[in-house]
Amino acid sequence: MKCHRTFTMLCTAVAGLAIAACQADSPSAPNVAGPAPQPSFVRDHPHLHIMPPFGQLRPGTAPLRSLSADNGIYYHGGPIISAQKVAAIYWSNNTIYSGGPAPGTTGPGSADGSLVGYFLNNLGGSPYYNINTTYTDGAGTPIQNSIAYTQFWAANTNVPLPAVPVLDQQMQDLIVSGFTSGTLTYDPSTLYLVFSDALVNLGGEFGAVYCAYHGNFAWNGNDVKYAAMPHDIDFFDCTALSGSPNNDPAADAEVNTLAHETEETNTDEDLNAWYDNSGNENGDKCAWNFGATYKTSNGSTANMQIGTKDFLVQQNWVNANGGGCRLSW
């Protein structure tokens, strides 16, 4: 890359379109038109890639399909994570999701009894996550259908207050404090997910500019991957639920953006690997697009099973057979 890329992805019910702030320097990426105006949050945070709220739209350049092998998304030479790991940081004085870790505790992901924990413990190996195996590194080695939920930390120090903007730097500082205290283990293949409690403005523009985002920063020469996971149920445009498949609305809403950020980090960890000629990562290309749905036993809308539970989770972009949004592969 010859310049930093800045993203925004603004969604309709069927698609998300991100605008790249500069053209990628890669022979595999088609030329694109100049960028559209972007929110100041995006311009000010070039290390982040955001998932804005449902119902917003910013036009982008349509993918070029002149080559028979063109799947509508392109590799730009950056690293991918071969086998994804995740660590959850629940930042609150309360238990954020029902059944989840108590404030001040740490442990393995297998001990997270929340619905969010269940989703993370069962997402890897699923037909849905198998879509990410259609993406490869520079040597052509496919990503594995694997997610290891390695650890959680229910952080209850310097807890953000409702309605008070939480700077992105504060999230980075929290993660670093976990590393330096030994509470968190650093791993280059791990995505550190920061969850916040109800009404917390995580990142400072939650609900107005994004529903979640992912990015990376340097710590002691290490590349740290992280994601802001605000309490999505707080904003109507950050959830597409009709009912609650698991009778847990907050967690049922959260898993949709959680899947989005996890699969994007897997394929574009440093924002210089897989994206299309409008800046869309794989999750963006299918954001808020759920495909075929069904009714659960409690009358809610779902579109897939992860483990033995029903969920409503956006489709993901298949990098094969011309490309497209799919629920499984």
PDB file of N, CA, C and O in Angstrom, residues 49 108 165 184 195 199 251 297:
ATOM      1  N   HIS A  49     -11.915  -0.233  10.453  1.00  0.00           N
ATOM      2  CA  HIS A  49     -12.899  -0.529   9.414  1.00  0.00           C
ATOM      3  C   HIS A  49     -14.243  -0.701  10.115  1.00  0.00           C
ATOM      4  O   HIS A  49     -14.386  -1.560  10.984  1.00  0.00           O
ATOM      5  N   PRO A 108     -11.046 -19.429  30.650  1.00  0.00           N
ATOM      6  CA  PRO A 108     -11.059 -19.905  29.264  1.00  0.00           C
ATOM      7  C   PRO A 108     -12.411 -19.628  28.614  1.00  0.00           C
ATOM      8  O   PRO A 108     -13.446 -19.554  29.297  1.00  0.00           O
ATOM      9  N   PRO A 165     -18.790   9.391  25.827  1.00  0.00           N
ATOM     10  CA  PRO A 165     -18.002   8.815  24.741  1.00  0.00           C
ATOM     11  C   PRO A 165     -16.735   8.120  25.245  1.00  0.00           C
ATOM     12  O   PRO A 165     -16.012   8.656  26.088  1.00  0.00           O
ATOM     13  N   LEU A 184      -4.389 -10.815  30.180  1.00  0.00           N
ATOM     14  CA  LEU A 184      -4.583 -11.274  28.808  1.00  0.00           C
ATOM     15  C   LEU A 184      -3.261 -11.799  28.264  1.00  0.00           C
ATOM     16  O   LEU A 184      -2.192 -11.270  28.583  1.00  0.00           O
ATOM     17  N   PHE A 195     -16.432  -5.754  24.533  1.00  0.00           N
ATOM     18  CA  PHE A 195     -17.884  -5.605  24.669  1.00  0.00           C
ATOM     19  C   PHE A 195     -18.190  -4.577  25.753  1.00  0.00           C
ATOM     20  O   PHE A 195     -17.503  -4.524  26.782  1.00  0.00           O
ATOM     21  N   LEU A 199     -26.081   1.301  26.860  1.00  0.00           N
ATOM     22  CA  LEU A 199     -26.032   2.757  26.755  1.00  0.00           C
ATOM     23  C   LEU A 199     -24.627   3.341  26.794  1.00  0.00           C
ATOM     24  O   LEU A 199     -24.457   4.555  26.911  1.00  0.00           O
ATOM     25  N   ALA A 251     -28.092 -10.462  23.417  1.00  0.00           N
ATOM     26  CA  ALA A 251     -27.083 -11.357  22.852  1.00  0.00           C
ATOM     27  C   ALA A 251     -27.457 -11.774  21.435  1.00  0.00           C
ATOM     28  O   ALA A 251     -26.587 -11.886  20.565  1.00  0.00           O
ATOM     29  N   SER A 297     -39.257 -21.938  17.154  1.00  0.00           N
ATOM     30  CA  SER A 297     -40.372 -22.441  17.964  1.00  0.00           C
ATOM     31  C   SER A 297     -41.040 -21.354  18.784  1.00  0.00           C
ATOM     32  O   SER A 297     -42.220 -21.478  19.148  1.00  0.00           O
TER      33      SER A 297
END
